[in-house]
Short mmCIF file of C-alpha atoms in Angstrom, two decimals:
data_model
loop_
_atom_site.label_atom_id
_atom_site.label_comp_id
_atom_site.label_asym_id
_atom_site.label_seq_id
_atom_site.Cartn_x
_atom_site.Cartn_y
_atom_site.Cartn_z
CA GLU A 123 12.62 2.00 -31.78
CA ASP A 124 14.31 3.01 -28.56
CA GLU A 125 13.57 6.67 -29.12
CA GLU A 126 9.82 6.14 -29.16
CA GLU A 127 9.80 4.38 -25.82
CA PRO A 128 9.64 6.97 -23.02
CA ALA A 129 12.16 6.47 -20.23
CA GLY A 130 10.95 4.06 -17.60
CA GLY A 131 8.50 2.26 -19.88
CA GLY A 132 4.88 3.12 -20.51
CA SER A 133 3.57 2.86 -16.96
CA ALA A 134 4.27 6.44 -15.93
CA ALA A 135 2.68 7.81 -19.09
CA SER A 136 -0.47 5.73 -18.76
CA GLN A 137 -0.79 6.81 -15.13
CA GLU A 138 -0.75 10.46 -16.17
CA GLU A 139 -3.50 9.91 -18.72
CA LYS A 140 -5.92 8.85 -16.00
CA PRO A 141 -8.37 11.64 -15.26
CA ALA A 142 -7.69 13.74 -12.16
CA ILE A 143 -10.88 13.05 -10.28
CA LYS A 144 -12.16 14.91 -7.24
CA VAL A 145 -12.84 12.93 -4.07
CA GLY A 146 -14.44 14.38 -0.96
CA ILE A 147 -14.96 12.81 2.44
CA VAL A 148 -17.30 14.10 5.12
CA THR A 149 -16.45 13.07 8.68
CA ASP A 150 -19.01 12.23 11.30
CA ILE A 151 -18.97 14.16 14.59
CA GLY A 152 -15.94 12.20 15.86
CA GLY A 153 -13.72 14.65 13.94
CA LEU A 154 -10.39 14.19 12.18
CA ASN A 155 -8.31 14.14 15.36
CA ASP A 156 -10.07 11.06 16.78
CA ARG A 157 -6.83 9.14 16.10
CA SER A 158 -8.92 6.29 14.76
CA PHE A 159 -11.94 6.18 12.48
CA ASN A 160 -12.15 9.59 10.78
CA GLN A 161 -8.40 10.03 10.82
CA LEU A 162 -8.02 6.74 8.94
CA ALA A 163 -10.53 7.87 6.31
CA ASN A 164 -8.47 11.02 5.81
CA GLU A 165 -5.26 8.97 5.51
CA GLY A 166 -6.90 6.97 2.73
CA LEU A 167 -7.78 10.22 0.96
CA GLU A 168 -4.24 11.57 1.38
CA ARG A 169 -2.86 8.35 -0.07
CA ALA A 170 -5.19 8.65 -3.07
CA LYS A 171 -3.95 12.21 -3.58
CA SER A 172 -0.29 11.21 -3.53
CA GLU A 173 -0.51 7.86 -5.36
CA LEU A 174 -3.40 8.41 -7.77
CA GLY A 175 -3.12 12.16 -8.23
CA VAL A 176 -6.74 12.76 -7.27
CA GLU A 177 -7.86 16.11 -5.92
CA GLY A 178 -9.38 15.74 -2.49
CA GLN A 179 -11.01 17.48 0.38
CA ALA A 180 -11.98 16.36 3.89
CA VAL A 181 -14.91 18.24 5.38
CA THR A 182 -15.48 17.98 9.13
CA SER A 183 -18.91 17.91 10.72
CA GLU A 184 -19.38 19.63 14.07
CA SER A 185 -22.86 18.22 14.58
CA ASN A 186 -25.41 15.92 12.91
CA ALA A 187 -26.99 18.99 11.33
CA ASP A 188 -23.85 19.48 9.20
CA TYR A 189 -24.09 16.16 7.35
CA VAL A 190 -26.60 17.09 4.65
CA PRO A 191 -25.09 20.53 3.85
CA ASN A 192 -21.54 19.13 3.80
CA LEU A 193 -22.42 16.24 1.49
CA SER A 194 -24.55 18.51 -0.72
CA ARG A 195 -21.79 21.06 -1.08
CA LEU A 196 -19.35 18.49 -2.45
CA ALA A 197 -21.99 17.15 -4.85
CA GLN A 198 -22.76 20.69 -6.05
CA GLN A 199 -19.04 21.23 -6.63
CA GLN A 200 -19.20 18.21 -8.96
CA TYR A 201 -16.99 15.91 -6.98
CA ASP A 202 -16.66 12.51 -8.68
CA LEU A 203 -16.91 10.63 -5.39
CA VAL A 204 -18.35 11.72 -2.06
CA ILE A 205 -17.81 9.45 0.95
CA GLY A 206 -19.78 9.68 4.18
CA VAL A 207 -17.63 8.43 7.02
CA GLY A 208 -19.80 6.54 9.45
CA PHE A 209 -23.04 4.78 10.34
CA LEU A 210 -24.46 8.00 11.78
CA MET A 211 -24.57 9.57 8.28
CA ALA A 212 -26.92 7.03 6.71
CA GLU A 213 -29.99 9.26 6.59
CA ALA A 214 -28.00 12.19 5.22
CA ILE A 215 -26.39 10.04 2.50
CA ASN A 216 -29.80 8.71 1.51
CA THR A 217 -31.20 12.23 1.20
CA VAL A 218 -28.29 13.75 -0.71
CA ALA A 219 -27.61 10.77 -3.03
CA THR A 220 -31.28 10.76 -4.01
CA LYS A 221 -31.05 14.48 -4.83
CA PHE A 222 -27.81 14.11 -6.84
CA PRO A 223 -28.30 10.90 -8.86
CA ASP A 224 -25.29 11.58 -11.14
CA THR A 225 -22.77 11.75 -8.29
CA ASN A 226 -21.03 8.63 -6.94
CA PHE A 227 -21.44 8.20 -3.19
CA ALA A 228 -20.08 5.69 -0.70
CA ILE A 229 -20.86 5.26 2.97
CA ILE A 230 -18.68 3.56 5.54
CA ASP A 231 -20.44 1.21 7.99
CA PHE A 232 -23.88 1.20 6.45
CA SER A 233 -25.39 -1.16 3.91
CA GLN A 234 -26.64 0.37 0.66
CA ALA A 235 -29.60 -2.02 0.73
CA ALA A 236 -30.61 -0.70 4.16
CA LEU A 237 -30.82 2.92 3.00
CA LYS A 238 -34.41 4.14 2.88
CA ASN A 239 -34.53 4.83 -0.89
CA LYS A 240 -31.75 2.36 -1.82
CA PRO A 241 -30.11 4.95 -4.12
CA PRO A 242 -28.34 3.12 -6.98
CA ASN A 243 -25.45 5.63 -6.91
CA VAL A 244 -24.35 4.60 -3.39
CA ARG A 245 -21.85 1.90 -2.46
CA GLY A 246 -21.84 0.54 1.10
CA LEU A 247 -18.40 -0.12 2.60
CA LEU A 248 -18.84 -2.62 5.44
CA PHE A 249 -16.39 -4.27 7.80
CA LYS A 250 -16.56 -7.47 9.85
CA GLU A 251 -15.69 -5.77 13.12
CA ASN A 252 -16.79 -8.91 14.96
CA GLU A 253 -13.78 -10.77 13.49
CA ALA A 254 -11.33 -8.15 14.76
CA GLY A 255 -13.19 -8.02 18.08
CA TYR A 256 -12.90 -11.79 18.40
CA LEU A 257 -9.13 -11.66 17.88
CA VAL A 258 -8.52 -8.99 20.52
CA GLY A 259 -10.91 -10.69 22.96
CA TYR A 260 -9.15 -14.00 22.54
CA LEU A 261 -5.76 -12.41 23.18
CA ALA A 262 -7.05 -10.42 26.16
CA ALA A 263 -8.41 -13.61 27.71
CA LEU A 264 -5.20 -15.60 27.14
CA VAL A 265 -3.06 -12.85 28.69
CA THR A 266 -5.40 -12.38 31.66
CA LYS A 267 -5.58 -16.11 32.36
CA GLU A 268 -1.81 -16.39 32.29
CA LYS A 269 -1.45 -13.44 34.64
CA GLY A 270 -3.98 -14.64 37.18
CA GLY A 271 -6.25 -12.50 39.32
CA ASP A 272 -9.79 -11.44 38.44
CA MET A 273 -11.08 -12.99 35.23
CA VAL A 274 -12.81 -9.79 34.17
CA LEU A 275 -12.55 -7.98 30.81
CA SER A 276 -14.40 -4.85 29.77
CA SER A 277 -15.34 -2.65 26.84
CA VAL A 278 -16.45 0.96 26.44
CA GLY A 279 -18.63 1.71 23.42
CA GLY A 280 -19.50 5.14 22.06
CA GLN A 281 -23.09 4.35 21.13
CA LYS A 282 -25.09 1.16 20.77
CA ILE A 283 -24.91 1.02 16.97
CA PRO A 284 -24.06 -2.04 14.83
CA PRO A 285 -20.39 -1.27 14.01
CA VAL A 286 -19.66 -0.66 17.72
CA ASP A 287 -21.61 -3.68 18.95
CA ALA A 288 -20.03 -6.02 16.38
CA TYR A 289 -16.59 -5.34 17.90
CA ILE A 290 -17.89 -5.84 21.46
CA ALA A 291 -19.90 -8.99 20.64
CA GLY A 292 -16.83 -10.62 19.06
CA TYR A 293 -14.67 -9.58 22.02
CA GLN A 294 -17.06 -11.06 24.58
CA ALA A 295 -17.61 -14.29 22.62
CA ALA A 296 -13.86 -14.93 22.35
CA ALA A 297 -13.28 -14.37 26.08
CA LYS A 298 -15.95 -16.95 26.92
CA LYS A 299 -14.47 -19.32 24.34
CA VAL A 300 -11.09 -19.19 26.09
CA ASP A 301 -12.76 -19.74 29.47
CA ALA A 302 -16.47 -19.80 30.26
CA GLY A 303 -15.63 -18.30 33.65
CA PHE A 304 -14.76 -14.89 32.22
CA GLU A 305 -16.95 -11.98 33.20
CA THR A 306 -17.34 -9.25 30.55
CA LEU A 307 -18.39 -5.73 31.53
CA ASN A 308 -19.63 -3.26 28.93
CA GLY A 309 -20.76 0.35 29.04
CA TYR A 310 -21.70 3.07 26.54
CA SER A 311 -20.59 6.68 26.85
CA GLN A 312 -23.24 7.93 24.36
CA ASP A 313 -20.42 10.08 23.02
CA PHE A 314 -17.61 9.75 20.49
CA VAL A 315 -15.75 12.91 21.49
CA ASP A 316 -15.69 13.64 25.25
CA GLN A 317 -12.78 11.66 26.72
CA ALA A 318 -13.86 12.26 30.33
CA LYS A 319 -17.05 10.21 29.80
CA CYS A 320 -15.18 7.14 28.57
CA LYS A 321 -12.53 7.52 31.26
CA GLU A 322 -15.16 7.46 33.99
CA ILE A 323 -16.78 4.27 32.65
CA ALA A 324 -13.39 2.56 32.35
CA LEU A 325 -12.36 3.57 35.88
CA ASN A 326 -15.58 2.03 37.22
CA GLN A 327 -14.95 -1.17 35.25
CA ILE A 328 -11.37 -1.38 36.55
CA ALA A 329 -12.69 -0.89 40.10
CA GLU A 330 -14.89 -3.95 39.43
CA GLY A 331 -11.82 -5.99 38.51
CA SER A 332 -11.39 -5.45 34.76
CA GLN A 333 -7.84 -6.30 33.70
CA VAL A 334 -8.22 -5.27 30.05
CA VAL A 335 -10.25 -2.34 28.68
CA PHE A 336 -11.25 -2.36 24.99
CA GLN A 337 -12.25 1.07 23.70
CA VAL A 338 -14.78 1.29 20.85
CA ALA A 339 -15.57 4.99 21.10
CA GLY A 340 -13.32 6.99 18.80
CA GLN A 341 -11.85 10.09 20.40
CA CYS A 342 -13.87 9.56 23.60
CA GLY A 343 -12.28 6.13 23.89
CA LEU A 344 -8.82 7.65 24.31
CA GLY A 345 -10.05 8.48 27.83
CA ALA A 346 -10.72 4.80 28.50
CA LEU A 347 -7.17 3.91 27.42
CA ASP A 348 -5.89 6.69 29.65
CA ALA A 349 -7.74 5.14 32.61
CA ALA A 350 -6.12 1.78 31.86
CA LYS A 351 -2.67 3.38 31.87
CA GLU A 352 -3.36 5.25 35.11
CA LYS A 353 -4.53 2.10 36.90
CA GLY A 354 -1.86 -0.24 35.54
CA VAL A 355 -4.17 -2.46 33.48
CA LEU A 356 -4.09 -3.19 29.75
CA GLY A 357 -5.93 -1.28 27.04
CA ILE A 358 -6.98 -2.27 23.51
CA GLY A 359 -7.13 0.31 20.72
CA VAL A 360 -9.72 0.45 17.95
CA ASP A 361 -9.81 1.02 14.17
CA ALA A 362 -6.24 2.34 13.90
CA ASP A 363 -3.21 0.65 15.45
CA GLN A 364 -3.05 2.65 18.70
CA GLY A 365 0.04 0.95 20.13
CA TYR A 366 1.90 4.27 19.98
CA LEU A 367 -0.20 5.43 22.96
CA GLY A 368 2.05 3.41 25.26
CA ASP A 369 3.27 0.03 26.51
CA HIS A 370 -0.07 -0.58 28.20
CA ILE A 371 -1.77 -1.07 24.82
CA LEU A 372 -2.03 -4.86 24.46
CA THR A 373 -3.04 -4.60 20.79
CA SER A 374 -5.68 -2.93 18.60
CA ALA A 375 -8.71 -4.17 16.69
CA GLN A 376 -7.96 -2.74 13.28
CA LYS A 377 -10.51 -1.63 10.74
CA LYS A 378 -8.84 -0.47 7.56
CA VAL A 379 -11.05 2.47 6.68
CA ASP A 380 -8.04 4.01 4.89
CA VAL A 381 -7.84 1.04 2.51
CA ALA A 382 -11.60 1.23 1.81
CA VAL A 383 -11.39 4.95 0.96
CA PHE A 384 -8.31 4.49 -1.24
CA GLU A 385 -9.73 1.51 -3.14
CA THR A 386 -13.07 3.22 -3.72
CA ALA A 387 -11.32 6.33 -5.08
CA LYS A 388 -9.25 4.10 -7.35
CA SER A 389 -12.35 2.32 -8.64
CA VAL A 390 -13.90 5.66 -9.63
CA GLN A 391 -10.69 6.73 -11.36
CA ASP A 392 -10.55 3.41 -13.22
CA GLY A 393 -14.18 3.74 -14.28
CA ALA A 394 -15.00 0.58 -12.31
CA PHE A 395 -17.08 2.06 -9.47
CA ALA A 396 -20.29 0.15 -8.85
CA GLY A 397 -23.11 1.69 -6.84
CA GLY A 398 -26.16 -0.19 -5.65
CA GLU A 399 -24.19 -2.77 -3.70
CA ASP A 400 -21.96 -3.34 -0.68
CA GLN A 401 -18.32 -4.25 -0.39
CA ILE A 402 -17.28 -6.29 2.64
CA PHE A 403 -13.88 -5.91 4.28
CA ASP A 404 -12.90 -8.82 6.53
CA LEU A 405 -9.92 -10.83 7.77
CA LYS A 406 -9.74 -12.77 4.53
CA ASN A 407 -9.16 -9.67 2.38
CA ASP A 408 -7.16 -7.90 5.10
CA GLY A 409 -9.88 -5.29 5.66
CA VAL A 410 -9.81 -5.86 9.42
CA GLY A 411 -7.04 -7.25 11.58
CA LEU A 412 -5.00 -7.39 14.75
CA GLY A 413 -2.61 -4.54 15.54
CA LYS A 414 0.88 -5.10 16.84
CA LEU A 415 1.16 -6.88 20.18
CA ASN A 416 2.89 -5.40 23.24
CA ALA A 417 5.24 -7.34 25.53
CA ASP A 418 2.29 -9.00 27.29
CA GLY A 419 0.76 -10.16 24.03
CA GLU A 420 3.92 -11.15 22.17
CA PRO A 421 4.25 -14.67 23.74
CA PHE A 422 0.84 -15.52 22.21
CA ALA A 423 1.66 -14.29 18.68
CA ASP A 424 1.78 -17.75 17.10
CA GLN A 425 -1.44 -18.82 18.77
CA MET A 426 -3.15 -15.65 17.52
CA GLU A 427 -1.99 -16.38 13.96
CA GLU A 428 -3.66 -19.78 14.25
CA ILE A 429 -6.94 -18.28 15.49
CA LYS A 430 -6.86 -15.74 12.68
CA GLN A 431 -6.33 -18.52 10.12
CA GLN A 432 -9.19 -20.55 11.61
CA ILE A 433 -11.54 -17.59 11.13
CA ILE A 434 -10.34 -17.11 7.54
CA ASP A 435 -10.81 -20.83 6.84
CA GLY A 436 -14.28 -20.79 8.34
CA GLU A 437 -13.36 -23.20 11.14
CA ILE A 438 -14.37 -20.52 13.61
CA ALA A 439 -17.71 -19.32 12.29
CA ASP A 440 -20.88 -17.71 13.61
CA ILE A 441 -19.02 -15.03 15.56
CA PRO A 442 -21.82 -12.91 17.01
CA ALA A 443 -22.21 -9.30 15.91
CA GLU A 444 -24.90 -8.27 18.38
CA VAL A 445 -24.46 -7.52 22.08
CA LYS A 446 -27.14 -9.31 24.04
#
């Protein structure tokens, strides 16, 4: 009997029998070196390559005009799964998925039901950014209150689109929950790439008294965090854990785009992919979260765990997702 059993049991063998599927991701204009959103999507793809043995390719988009050709090219090359990374690609995904009904598509940050033609071969991958935004806003307010001085917090968004505003709305709501006296400043750079634009907005906010700057602007937002460092105030990272940028990073509002990409690739490999619906990533399923806390945030770690649990349990509900 022993001879028939391959070394290490049957798991390795069954893993090898799984088909080597091809997975492609197309970035939005933020680019792979945004250190947040697109980079995370690529990390999810790399993990699928190493752990699942899928073949994969990440295609970068220099402008909006690249979305349709990039997505189409992967579909023409008979990729088993094509993922559009970002809200800005909704129209392109709708067009290409309608043209290639036999290809599996997924889009990050856009609901399948909201696509113009509702293509049944598309899966929407959505995140409750407002929950992560609420956590970082709550922490920012606690730290600022303890420190004293101006009760002003700020945020810099890339564009006024739902996934950006959900973060900011949660952030502002939490600050006011800690103390109604907090003032929240918010500005949009209209750009996800140019760091100078975000830096300028953040510098203006700091001049108006902001003690914590939350960036929600991809690569552009690195400029806002740079302004915080320069002026000796705290910064909050977005999507990825950006604590490595320095001691001035209080924490980060995490959005686990890497997990979404990996799990979607796995579902296609397992023959379990379902188009025509959305999948929601939130605090409860660890799809969003709070990054590590710096020295300023650490004293409030236990309190933040409690707040997180209250959101998961539904005790803190109705966190806004729209910036008024």
